[in-house]
Coordinates of C-alpha atoms in Angstrom, one line a residue:
Chain A
M1 CA 0.0 0.0 0.0
L2 CA 1.2 3.5 -0.8
V3 CA 0.6 6.3 1.8
F4 CA 0.8 10.1 1.5
L5 CA 3.5 11.7 3.6
N6 CA 4.2 15.4 3.4
G7 CA 3.4 15.7 -0.2
K8 CA 4.7 12.5 -1.5
L9 CA 3.4 8.9 -2.1
V10 CA 5.6 6.4 -0.4
A11 CA 5.5 2.7 0.5
E12 CA 3.8 2.2 3.9
E13 CA 6.8 0.3 5.3
E14 CA 9.0 3.3 4.6
A15 CA 6.6 5.9 5.9
T16 CA 8.1 7.1 9.2
V17 CA 8.1 10.3 11.3
S18 CA 10.9 11.6 13.6
I19 CA 10.8 10.4 17.3
F20 CA 10.8 14.1 18.0
D21 CA 7.5 14.7 16.1
R22 CA 5.1 16.2 18.7
G23 CA 2.4 13.8 17.4
F24 CA 4.5 11.0 18.9
L25 CA 5.6 12.9 22.0
Y26 CA 2.3 14.4 23.1
G27 CA -0.5 13.4 20.7
D28 CA -0.1 17.0 19.5
G29 CA -2.2 16.8 16.3
L30 CA -5.5 16.1 14.7
F31 CA -7.0 13.4 12.5
E32 CA -10.0 12.6 10.4
S33 CA -11.4 9.2 9.4
L34 CA -13.4 9.3 6.2
R35 CA -15.3 6.7 4.2
V36 CA -14.5 6.1 0.5
Y37 CA -17.4 4.7 -1.5
R38 CA -16.8 3.7 -5.1
G39 CA -13.5 5.7 -5.2
K40 CA -15.1 8.9 -3.9
V41 CA -14.6 10.4 -0.4
F42 CA -18.0 10.9 1.4
R43 CA -18.4 14.4 2.9
W44 CA -14.9 15.6 2.3
R45 CA -15.8 19.3 2.9
E46 CA -17.3 18.6 6.3
H47 CA -14.3 16.6 7.5
W48 CA -11.9 19.2 6.1
E49 CA -13.8 22.0 7.9
R50 CA -13.6 20.2 11.2
L51 CA -9.9 19.6 10.6
T52 CA -9.1 23.2 9.8
R53 CA -11.2 24.5 12.7
G54 CA -9.2 22.2 15.0
A55 CA -6.0 23.3 13.4
E56 CA -6.9 27.0 14.1
F57 CA -7.8 26.0 17.7
L58 CA -4.4 24.4 18.1
K59 CA -2.6 27.0 16.0
I60 CA -1.3 24.4 13.5
R61 CA -0.9 25.8 10.0
I62 CA -1.9 23.0 7.5
P63 CA 0.4 23.4 4.5
F64 CA -2.2 22.3 2.0
G65 CA -5.5 23.8 0.8
M66 CA -8.7 21.9 0.7
D67 CA -8.7 21.1 -3.1
D68 CA -5.0 20.5 -3.1
L69 CA -5.3 17.8 -0.4
A70 CA -8.4 16.4 -2.0
G71 CA -6.4 15.9 -5.2
H72 CA -3.7 14.0 -3.3
A73 CA -6.4 11.9 -1.7
A74 CA -7.9 11.0 -5.1
E75 CA -4.5 10.1 -6.4
L76 CA -3.8 7.9 -3.3
I77 CA -7.1 6.1 -3.8
A78 CA -6.5 5.6 -7.6
R79 CA -2.9 4.5 -7.2
N80 CA -3.8 1.9 -4.5
G81 CA -6.9 0.8 -6.5
L82 CA -9.0 0.7 -3.4
A83 CA -12.5 2.0 -4.2
E84 CA -14.1 0.9 -0.9
A85 CA -11.9 2.1 1.9
L86 CA -11.4 4.2 5.0
L87 CA -9.1 7.2 4.6
R88 CA -7.3 8.6 7.6
I89 CA -5.8 12.1 7.5
T90 CA -3.4 13.0 10.2
V91 CA -1.9 16.4 10.8
S92 CA 0.6 16.7 13.7
R93 CA 2.5 19.8 14.8
G94 CA 5.8 18.3 13.7
V95 CA 9.1 18.9 15.4
G96 CA 9.6 21.8 17.8
V97 CA 11.6 22.7 20.9
R98 CA 11.8 20.4 23.9
G99 CA 8.8 20.6 26.2
Y100 CA 5.1 21.3 26.0
S101 CA 5.5 24.8 24.5
P102 CA 4.4 24.6 20.8
K103 CA 6.9 27.3 19.9
G104 CA 9.3 26.6 17.0
A105 CA 7.3 23.8 15.4
E106 CA 6.9 25.4 11.9
H107 CA 6.5 22.3 9.7
P108 CA 3.4 20.2 10.5
T109 CA 3.5 16.5 9.4
V110 CA 0.6 15.6 7.1
V111 CA -0.2 11.9 6.5
M112 CA -3.0 10.1 4.6
T113 CA -3.5 6.4 4.7
L114 CA -6.0 4.1 3.2
H115 CA -7.5 1.0 4.9
P116 CA -9.6 -1.7 3.3
V117 CA -13.1 -2.0 4.6
I118 CA -13.5 -5.3 6.4
E119 CA -17.1 -6.0 7.2
D120 CA -19.8 -8.5 6.4
A121 CA -23.3 -7.5 5.6
G122 CA -24.6 -8.9 8.9
E123 CA -22.2 -6.7 10.8
L124 CA -23.8 -3.7 9.3
T125 CA -27.4 -4.5 10.0
R126 CA -27.5 -6.2 13.4
A127 CA -28.0 -4.0 16.5
W128 CA -24.9 -3.3 18.7
R129 CA -24.4 -4.4 22.2
V130 CA -22.7 -1.6 24.1
V131 CA -21.2 -1.1 27.5
T132 CA -20.4 2.1 29.4
A133 CA -16.8 2.7 30.1
S134 CA -14.8 3.8 33.2
R135 CA -13.0 6.9 32.0
R136 CA -14.9 10.2 32.2
L137 CA -14.6 13.0 29.7
P138 CA -14.3 16.6 31.0
A139 CA -17.8 18.1 30.7
G140 CA -17.9 21.4 28.7
E141 CA -14.4 20.9 27.2
A142 CA -14.3 22.8 23.9
L143 CA -11.2 20.9 22.7
A144 CA -13.3 17.6 22.6
E145 CA -15.1 18.9 19.6
F146 CA -12.1 18.3 17.4
K147 CA -10.7 14.9 16.5
T148 CA -7.3 15.3 18.3
C149 CA -4.6 12.7 18.6
N150 CA -5.2 12.5 22.4
K151 CA -7.4 9.4 22.3
L152 CA -6.3 7.3 25.3
A153 CA -9.8 7.6 27.0
Q154 CA -11.2 6.2 23.8
V155 CA -8.5 3.5 23.5
L156 CA -9.2 2.4 27.0
A157 CA -13.0 2.5 26.5
R158 CA -12.6 0.4 23.4
A159 CA -10.5 -2.1 25.4
E160 CA -13.3 -2.4 27.9
A161 CA -15.8 -3.1 25.1
D162 CA -13.4 -5.7 23.7
A163 CA -13.1 -7.3 27.2
A164 CA -16.9 -7.4 27.5
G165 CA -17.3 -8.8 24.0
A166 CA -19.3 -5.6 23.1
D167 CA -19.4 -3.8 19.9
E168 CA -18.8 -0.3 21.2
A169 CA -18.3 1.5 24.5
L170 CA -20.3 4.5 25.6
V171 CA -18.5 7.2 27.5
L172 CA -19.7 9.4 30.3
N173 CA -18.6 13.0 31.1
T174 CA -17.7 14.3 34.5
D175 CA -21.4 15.3 35.1
G176 CA -22.3 11.6 34.9
D177 CA -24.2 12.0 31.5
V178 CA -23.6 9.4 28.7
V179 CA -22.3 11.7 26.0
E180 CA -20.9 9.6 23.1
G181 CA -19.4 6.3 22.0
A182 CA -15.6 5.7 21.9
S183 CA -15.7 6.1 18.1
S184 CA -19.3 7.3 17.5
N185 CA -21.9 9.9 18.4
L186 CA -25.0 8.9 20.4
F187 CA -28.7 9.3 19.7
W188 CA -31.8 8.1 21.4
I189 CA -35.5 8.4 20.8
A190 CA -37.8 9.7 23.6
D191 CA -41.4 10.9 23.2
G192 CA -41.0 10.6 19.4
T193 CA -38.0 13.0 19.5
V194 CA -34.5 12.2 18.2
C195 CA -32.2 13.3 21.1
T196 CA -28.5 13.7 21.1
P197 CA -26.1 15.3 23.6
A198 CA -25.1 19.0 23.0
L199 CA -21.6 19.8 21.8
L200 CA -21.1 21.6 25.1
S201 CA -21.3 18.4 27.0
G202 CA -17.8 17.8 25.8
I203 CA -18.2 15.6 22.7
L204 CA -16.8 15.2 19.2
A205 CA -18.5 17.3 16.6
G206 CA -19.1 14.2 14.5
V207 CA -19.6 14.7 10.7
T208 CA -22.1 11.8 10.7
R209 CA -23.9 13.4 13.7
L210 CA -24.5 16.4 11.5
V211 CA -25.7 14.3 8.6
V212 CA -28.2 12.5 10.9
L213 CA -29.5 15.9 12.1
E214 CA -29.8 17.0 8.4
I215 CA -31.7 13.8 7.6
C216 CA -34.1 14.3 10.6
G217 CA -34.8 17.8 9.2
K218 CA -35.5 16.4 5.8
L219 CA -37.8 13.7 7.2
G220 CA -39.6 16.3 9.4
L221 CA -38.5 14.5 12.6
R222 CA -38.3 16.4 15.9
T223 CA -34.8 16.7 17.3
A224 CA -33.5 17.9 20.6
E225 CA -30.2 18.3 22.4
A226 CA -30.7 16.4 25.7
R227 CA -29.0 14.6 28.6
I228 CA -29.2 11.0 29.5
K229 CA -27.9 8.9 32.5
P230 CA -27.0 5.2 32.1
V231 CA -30.1 4.0 33.9
E232 CA -32.4 6.1 31.7
F233 CA -31.7 3.9 28.7
G234 CA -34.3 1.5 30.1
R235 CA -37.0 4.1 29.2
V236 CA -36.0 5.2 25.7
E237 CA -37.9 4.1 22.6
G238 CA -34.8 3.4 20.7
A239 CA -31.1 4.3 20.4
F240 CA -28.4 4.4 17.8
V241 CA -24.8 5.5 17.2
S242 CA -23.5 7.4 14.1
L243 CA -19.9 7.2 12.8
S244 CA -18.3 8.1 9.5
T245 CA -16.8 4.7 9.0
R246 CA -20.1 2.7 9.4
G247 CA -23.0 5.1 9.2
V248 CA -26.0 4.6 11.4
I249 CA -26.1 1.6 13.7
E250 CA -28.9 0.6 16.1
I251 CA -28.1 0.0 19.8
G252 CA -29.8 -3.2 21.0
E253 CA -28.4 -3.3 24.5
V254 CA -26.6 -1.0 27.0
D255 CA -24.9 -2.6 30.0
G256 CA -27.2 -5.7 29.6
Q257 CA -30.3 -3.5 29.5
R258 CA -32.4 -4.3 26.3
I259 CA -33.3 -1.3 24.2
G260 CA -36.5 -1.3 22.0
T261 CA -36.4 -0.8 18.3
S262 CA -37.8 2.5 17.1
L263 CA -39.1 2.9 13.5
L264 CA -37.3 6.2 13.4
T265 CA -33.9 4.6 13.6
G266 CA -34.8 2.5 10.5
R267 CA -36.0 5.5 8.6
I268 CA -32.9 7.6 9.4
R269 CA -30.7 4.6 8.5
A270 CA -32.4 4.0 5.2
E271 CA -32.0 7.6 4.3
Y272 CA -28.3 7.5 5.1
E273 CA -27.8 4.3 3.1
G274 CA -29.5 6.1 0.2
M275 CA -27.0 9.0 0.4
V276 CA -23.9 6.8 0.5
S277 CA -25.1 4.5 -2.2
G278 CA -25.3 7.5 -4.4
K279 CA -29.0 7.3 -4.9
D280 CA -29.3 10.7 -3.2
E281 CA -27.9 13.5 -5.3
D282 CA -26.6 15.4 -2.2
G283 CA -24.6 12.4 -1.1
G284 CA -21.4 13.0 -2.9
Chain B
M1 CA 23.4 13.3 19.5
L2 CA 22.7 9.5 19.8
V3 CA 19.3 8.3 20.9
F4 CA 18.2 4.9 22.2
L5 CA 15.6 3.3 19.9
N6 CA 14.3 -0.2 20.7
G7 CA 17.5 -1.5 22.0
K8 CA 20.0 0.3 19.8
L9 CA 21.8 3.6 19.9
V10 CA 21.2 5.5 16.7
A11 CA 21.9 9.0 15.3
E12 CA 18.9 11.3 16.2
E13 CA 18.3 12.3 12.6
E14 CA 17.8 8.6 11.7
A15 CA 15.6 7.9 14.7
T16 CA 12.0 7.4 13.3
V17 CA 8.9 5.5 14.1
S18 CA 6.2 4.1 11.8
I19 CA 3.3 6.5 10.9
F20 CA 1.2 3.6 12.2
D21 CA 2.8 3.7 15.6
R22 CA -0.1 4.2 18.1
G23 CA 2.0 6.8 19.9
F24 CA 1.7 9.0 16.7
L25 CA -1.9 8.0 16.0
Y26 CA -3.5 8.4 19.4
G27 CA -0.8 9.4 21.9
D28 CA -1.2 5.8 23.1
G29 CA 1.9 5.7 25.3
L30 CA 3.7 7.0 28.3
F31 CA 6.8 9.0 29.1
E32 CA 9.1 10.1 31.8
S33 CA 11.3 13.2 32.1
L34 CA 14.3 12.7 34.4
R35 CA 17.2 14.9 35.5
V36 CA 20.7 13.8 35.0
Y37 CA 23.2 15.3 37.5
R38 CA 26.9 14.7 37.1
G39 CA 26.2 11.8 34.8
K40 CA 23.8 10.1 37.1
V41 CA 20.0 9.9 36.8
F42 CA 18.2 11.3 39.8
R43 CA 15.4 9.1 41.3
W44 CA 15.5 6.5 38.5
R45 CA 13.6 3.9 40.6
E46 CA 10.6 6.2 41.3
H47 CA 10.3 7.2 37.6
W48 CA 10.6 3.6 36.6
E49 CA 7.9 2.6 39.1
R50 CA 5.5 5.2 37.8
L51 CA 6.2 4.2 34.2
T52 CA 5.6 0.5 34.9
R53 CA 2.4 1.2 36.9
G54 CA 1.2 3.3 33.9
A55 CA 2.1 0.5 31.5
E56 CA 0.1 -2.0 33.6
F57 CA -2.8 0.4 33.6
L58 CA -2.6 0.7 29.8
K59 CA -1.7 -3.0 29.4
I60 CA 1.6 -2.2 27.6
R61 CA 4.3 -4.8 28.2
I62 CA 7.7 -2.9 28.4
P63 CA 10.3 -5.2 26.8
F64 CA 13.1 -4.1 29.3
G65 CA 13.6 -4.6 33.0
M66 CA 14.5 -1.8 35.3
D67 CA 18.2 -2.5 35.5
D68 CA 18.5 -3.4 31.9
L69 CA 17.0 0.0 30.8
A70 CA 19.1 1.8 33.4
G71 CA 22.2 0.3 31.8
H72 CA 21.1 1.5 28.4
A73 CA 20.5 5.0 29.9
A74 CA 23.9 5.1 31.4
E75 CA 25.5 4.1 28.1
L76 CA 23.4 6.8 26.3
I77 CA 24.7 9.4 28.8
A78 CA 28.3 8.2 28.5
R79 CA 28.3 8.0 24.7
N80 CA 26.9 11.5 24.3
G81 CA 29.2 12.9 27.0
L82 CA 26.3 14.8 28.5
A83 CA 26.6 14.9 32.3
E84 CA 24.0 17.6 33.0
A85 CA 21.0 16.7 31.0
L86 CA 17.3 15.8 30.8
L87 CA 16.5 12.2 29.9
R88 CA 13.2 11.4 28.3
I89 CA 12.0 7.9 28.2
T90 CA 9.0 7.2 25.9
V91 CA 7.1 3.9 25.6
S92 CA 4.4 3.7 23.0
R93 CA 2.1 0.7 22.3
G94 CA 3.7 0.4 18.8
V95 CA 1.8 -0.8 15.7
G96 CA -1.5 -2.6 16.0
V97 CA -4.7 -3.1 14.1
R98 CA -6.6 0.0 12.7
G99 CA -8.8 1.8 15.2
Y100 CA -8.8 2.5 18.9
S101 CA -8.7 -1.2 20.0
P102 CA -5.3 -1.9 21.4
K103 CA -5.5 -5.5 20.1
G104 CA -2.6 -6.8 18.1
A105 CA 0.0 -4.3 19.2
E106 CA 2.6 -6.7 20.6
H107 CA 5.8 -4.7 20.1
P108 CA 6.0 -1.5 22.1
T109 CA 8.3 1.2 20.9
V110 CA 10.9 2.3 23.5
V111 CA 12.8 5.5 23.0
M112 CA 15.3 7.4 25.3
T113 CA 16.6 10.9 24.3
L114 CA 19.0 13.2 26.1
H115 CA 18.6 17.0 26.1
P116 CA 21.1 19.6 27.3
V117 CA 20.1 21.6 30.4
I118 CA 19.7 25.2 29.3
E119 CA 19.3 27.5 32.3
D120 CA 21.1 30.3 34.0
A121 CA 21.4 30.5 37.7
G122 CA 19.0 33.5 38.0
E123 CA 16.3 31.4 36.2
L124 CA 16.5 28.8 39.0
T125 CA 16.2 31.2 42.0
R126 CA 13.7 33.8 41.0
A127 CA 10.0 33.3 41.8
W128 CA 7.7 32.3 38.9
R129 CA 4.9 34.3 37.6
V130 CA 2.1 31.9 36.7
V131 CA -1.3 32.2 35.1
T132 CA -4.3 29.9 35.2
A133 CA -5.2 28.1 31.9
S134 CA -8.5 27.6 30.1
R135 CA -8.6 23.8 29.7
R136 CA -10.1 21.7 32.6
L137 CA -8.8 18.3 33.6
P138 CA -11.4 15.7 34.5
A139 CA -11.7 15.6 38.3
G140 CA -11.1 12.1 39.8
E141 CA -9.6 10.7 36.6
A142 CA -7.2 7.9 37.6
L143 CA -5.4 7.9 34.2
A144 CA -4.1 11.4 35.0
E145 CA -1.8 9.9 37.6
F146 CA 0.4 8.5 34.8
K147 CA 2.5 10.6 32.4
T148 CA 0.7 9.6 29.3
C149 CA 1.5 10.9 25.8
N150 CA -2.0 12.6 25.8
K151 CA -0.7 16.1 26.6
L152 CA -2.7 18.5 24.5
A153 CA -4.3 20.1 27.6
Q154 CA -0.8 20.8 28.9
V155 CA 0.5 22.0 25.5
L156 CA -2.4 24.5 25.2
A157 CA -1.9 25.6 28.9
R158 CA 1.8 26.1 28.1
A159 CA 0.9 28.2 25.0
E160 CA -1.3 30.4 27.2
A161 CA 1.6 30.9 29.6
D162 CA 3.8 31.8 26.7
A163 CA 1.2 34.3 25.4
A164 CA 1.0 35.9 28.8
G165 CA 4.8 36.0 29.2
A166 CA 4.4 33.7 32.2
D167 CA 6.8 31.0 33.5
E168 CA 4.1 28.3 34.0
A169 CA 0.4 27.7 33.6
L170 CA -1.7 26.3 36.5
V171 CA -4.5 24.0 35.4
L172 CA -8.0 23.6 37.0
N173 CA -10.1 20.5 37.2
T174 CA -13.8 20.2 36.4
D175 CA -14.6 20.9 40.0
G176 CA -13.0 24.3 39.6
D177 CA -10.0 23.6 41.9
V178 CA -6.5 24.5 40.9
V179 CA -4.8 21.1 40.8
E180 CA -1.3 21.3 39.1
G181 CA 0.9 23.1 36.7
A182 CA 1.2 22.2 33.0
S183 CA 4.5 20.6 33.8
S184 CA 4.7 20.7 37.6
N185 CA 2.9 19.8 40.8
L186 CA 1.5 22.5 43.0
F187 CA 2.0 23.3 46.7
W188 CA 0.9 26.2 48.9
I189 CA 1.4 27.0 52.6
A190 CA -1.6 27.9 54.8
D191 CA -1.7 28.0 58.6
G192 CA 1.9 26.8 58.6
T193 CA 0.9 23.6 56.7
V194 CA 2.4 22.6 53.4
C195 CA -0.7 21.8 51.2
T196 CA -1.0 20.0 47.9
P197 CA -4.0 18.6 45.9
A198 CA -4.8 14.9 46.4
L199 CA -4.1 12.5 43.6
L200 CA -7.8 11.9 43.4
S201 CA -8.3 15.4 42.2
G202 CA -7.0 14.1 38.8
I203 CA -3.3 15.1 38.9
L204 CA 0.0 13.6 37.8
A205 CA 1.7 11.5 40.6
G206 CA 4.8 13.6 40.3
V207 CA 8.1 12.1 41.5
T208 CA 9.3 15.5 42.8
R209 CA 5.9 15.9 44.5
L210 CA 6.8 12.7 46.5
V211 CA 10.3 14.0 47.2
V212 CA 8.9 17.2 48.6
L213 CA 6.5 15.3 50.9
E214 CA 9.5 13.2 52.0
I215 CA 11.5 16.4 52.7
C216 CA 8.6 17.8 54.7
G217 CA 8.5 14.6 56.8
K218 CA 12.3 14.9 57.4
L219 CA 12.0 18.6 58.4
G220 CA 9.0 17.8 60.6
L221 CA 6.7 20.1 58.6
R222 CA 2.9 19.5 58.7
T223 CA 1.5 18.5 55.3
A224 CA -2.1 18.1 54.1
E225 CA -3.9 17.2 50.9
A226 CA -6.2 20.1 50.3
R227 CA -8.2 22.1 47.7
I228 CA -7.7 25.6 46.4
K229 CA -9.7 27.9 44.1
P230 CA -7.9 30.6 42.0
V231 CA -9.1 33.5 44.2
E232 CA -7.8 31.8 47.4
F233 CA -4.1 32.3 46.4
G234 CA -4.5 35.8 47.8
R235 CA -4.7 34.4 51.3
V236 CA -1.8 31.8 51.2
E237 CA 1.4 32.3 53.1
G238 CA 3.5 31.1 50.1
A239 CA 3.3 28.7 47.1
F240 CA 5.6 26.7 44.9
V241 CA 5.8 24.2 42.2
S242 CA 7.8 21.0 42.0
L243 CA 9.1 19.3 38.8
S244 CA 11.8 16.8 38.1
T245 CA 13.5 18.9 35.5
R246 CA 13.9 22.0 37.8
G247 CA 13.3 21.0 41.4
V248 CA 11.4 23.3 43.7
I249 CA 10.5 26.8 42.4
E250 CA 8.7 29.5 44.3
I251 CA 5.5 31.1 42.9
G252 CA 5.6 34.9 43.1
E253 CA 2.3 35.7 41.3
V254 CA -0.8 33.9 40.2
D255 CA -2.9 35.7 37.6
G256 CA -1.4 39.1 38.7
Q257 CA -2.1 38.3 42.4
R258 CA 1.1 38.7 44.4
I259 CA 2.0 35.7 46.7
G260 CA 4.0 36.1 49.9
T261 CA 7.3 34.3 50.5
S262 CA 7.2 31.6 53.1
L263 CA 10.3 30.6 54.9
L264 CA 9.1 27.0 54.5
T265 CA 9.6 27.2 50.7
G266 CA 13.2 28.2 51.2
R267 CA 13.8 25.3 53.6
I268 CA 12.3 22.7 51.4
R269 CA 14.1 24.1 48.4
A270 CA 17.5 24.1 50.2
E271 CA 16.9 20.5 51.2
Y272 CA 16.1 19.5 47.7
E273 CA 19.2 21.3 46.4
G274 CA 21.3 19.3 48.9
M275 CA 19.9 16.1 47.6
V276 CA 20.6 16.8 44.0
S277 CA 24.1 18.2 44.6
G278 CA 25.0 14.9 46.2
K279 CA 25.6 16.3 49.7
D280 CA 22.7 14.2 50.9
E281 CA 23.5 10.5 51.0
D282 CA 20.0 9.5 50.0
G283 CA 19.9 11.7 47.0
G284 CA 21.4 9.4 44.4

């Protein structure tokens, strides 16, 4: 497989960064995981916008423009001949002075890698069994909105899901609310309303979260930003997670508590599938 | 400069890790910063113990024993001829499968680098002007105890200190308590008692924090784990930070609020200086 590294396509086994790269030292960087369908990246612009807003927040100057990097991504996909794939973009601050200060790091590292999609059809349609994880995210943390390379809480949450034989871990914030999945955003249906935690609860501003809210608007469904405690899942009409790499996936169980199936989840899911299958004109 | 990389000494410009190393992808790793005085590492055992406790927490198997790695560190110091230095040890989870799950990462990356100590004598004796930073640490987070490679909150806090022309940034937790510095632990003196936040407030278990508590015991000073809000610094008798790379440093000002000088800070500092100068038999 070829990967993109600072403007060049190189063999993945030769793709390395300095041990002084601040991405390696401190997780001082950002990334995006995008889905490639039939050779085309889904929602490139939205991912790019989150990446650049994050870069502004961290004061990292990305040395490529949107169309420029999109061209490199297209070349990467074509050269690897991988039409159904995940694309990861990583931007780290690069090498600077010793210590936490970001001073002197003038050359960010930019990497793009492609990953084959490994999933069977059953995997995509069955409801997920999820567990709540031990680590707490800081409530109200604005930095959480961006997909930074500080993902240990998510790595450990995922390890807890693995240990429990679950499909995903849900993560709580320091207020005790369930706010997102380790690699997904959370939705639930209550009183016929599609609910999701507010960005201010300290969650990732997921691209697929926005697509789901768009879909709800299109379908005329009521939506609300709301809060939920682990025990309250027993009372919801349905729940699902959203993630760029998989789309919309129903939650069947939270910590052993069975969750009902809402027709709304199916409608949102069908609409999303339409978009990514290219049947929807806006989906590209 | 030579660096240690997975068992070998290599030139620093050739020292690289894979772009798939989970340290680079997620900050999935740990590090230690130690001070080398006259060619000898200060408090190796304590740093090693924190590192290995962190590795157990993250389920990373460090492929070196304590004495083994200490031998490599001694060789690194000798070969570089750098008797006064900082030593950074980094252990990342290495390369695994795609995604947050730590499964399949069986070969951790181990790096040691040496950095010259750049400081003038005035730098070490004058009181620090510090500011409080915007990011909040999750209160009660056990993971914070370890020196993980997820340091964006600290990087951004340091950037705020830089922007304010300050020497260090103090960081609050989600309970609104001031709990530590971006790269130091916090102490203050109130009613003749040396106070410091509890580990449970979500702080790093600093090696120098422990040394300071040891010193207080030796000097017969009262100590307490306590809480402090930013405005309460106006009422303290004195305050200081502790960090392995610098020792004990008085705080002269917090967010423009002047802090008095306590004689206790001077006594603790003098004792610490004695230890690292080798006048104290226990200091090695």
